[in-house]
Amino acid sequence: NYIIGIIKEISILYNVEINFKKFEKKLKKFDEISLNIENYNFCPKYNYVIIKNINQKEVPKYIKNTLKNSNFKLNNLIIDIVNFVTLELGQPLHAYDLKHINAISIKKNDVNRNIKLINDNIINIKRGIYVTESKNNIISIPGIIGCANSKVTENTKEILVESAIFNSNKIIRTENFLNLSTKASEIFRKNLIMNHVELALNRVCDLITKIAEGECGEIISKSLTVVNRNKKYLNLNKSKLFNLIG
């Protein structure tokens, strides 16, 4: 269970409203990275934020312990914070080293090529598989894993953090085709909550500015405007519900 799921269960049990803390520091005005989404059926929502002047240091114990207890491999401050927020909200995130990014294009791969992943494995990407490109290079297989050419290291000072919704059926198809599964893709197999896309980036900004003195830019968003996410309400009998689910 993700931390947010446990919080929601408690809020229902005690009839308490959840109030998410907003990122309150002044945002910097950084140059935007151009963003192109070829097919909104594959990626109906994509947000990113640029964070600069990050002072990487020792990872706080509460983050280390949370990651260890959830079988996440410890990495560096930036990646550990990104993974920690994923565990909190159930919204997968990916961080790129900004110096390797000049634009983002989410599209189908148009030529067979080999790529090196962040785990140093080399795989062949066939035509038709969805990829994230920058500078004519594949920088990630969206929703599954990043590439070594844009990997965040302990020396990284500037990052672009991605928070998005990807089509779960297409993620599963790509996983099976590549015989490749990751913690991110396991989450993307489910139907994610649209509102958590921006909420997760706000949380990353909050932690990185507090722990590593980073400076956050504005959250940039691109989405399919016709997506119907109207809230629906159900009348439930609380005592019957608790008797049913325990």
Short mmCIF file of C-alpha atoms in Angstrom, two decimals, residues 10 37 68-69 117 136 183-184 188 207 213 226 232 235 237:
data_model
loop_
_atom_site.label_atom_id
_atom_site.label_comp_id
_atom_site.label_asym_id
_atom_site.label_seq_id
_atom_site.Cartn_x
_atom_site.Cartn_y
_atom_site.Cartn_z
CA ILE A 10 -7.96 6.54 7.97
CA ILE A 37 3.05 14.33 -27.38
CA LYS A 68 14.70 0.08 2.37
CA ASN A 69 11.50 -1.24 3.94
CA LEU A 117 19.30 1.73 -19.83
CA ASN A 136 17.33 12.85 -31.37
CA LYS A 183 8.64 -0.78 -10.14
CA ALA A 184 7.35 2.13 -12.25
CA PHE A 188 1.47 2.22 -14.45
CA LEU A 207 11.50 18.10 -0.33
CA GLU A 213 18.39 24.04 -1.26
CA VAL A 226 -11.47 16.24 -23.43
CA LYS A 232 -18.84 10.76 -9.05
CA ASN A 235 -24.00 6.71 -1.07
CA ASN A 237 -23.53 2.67 4.51
#
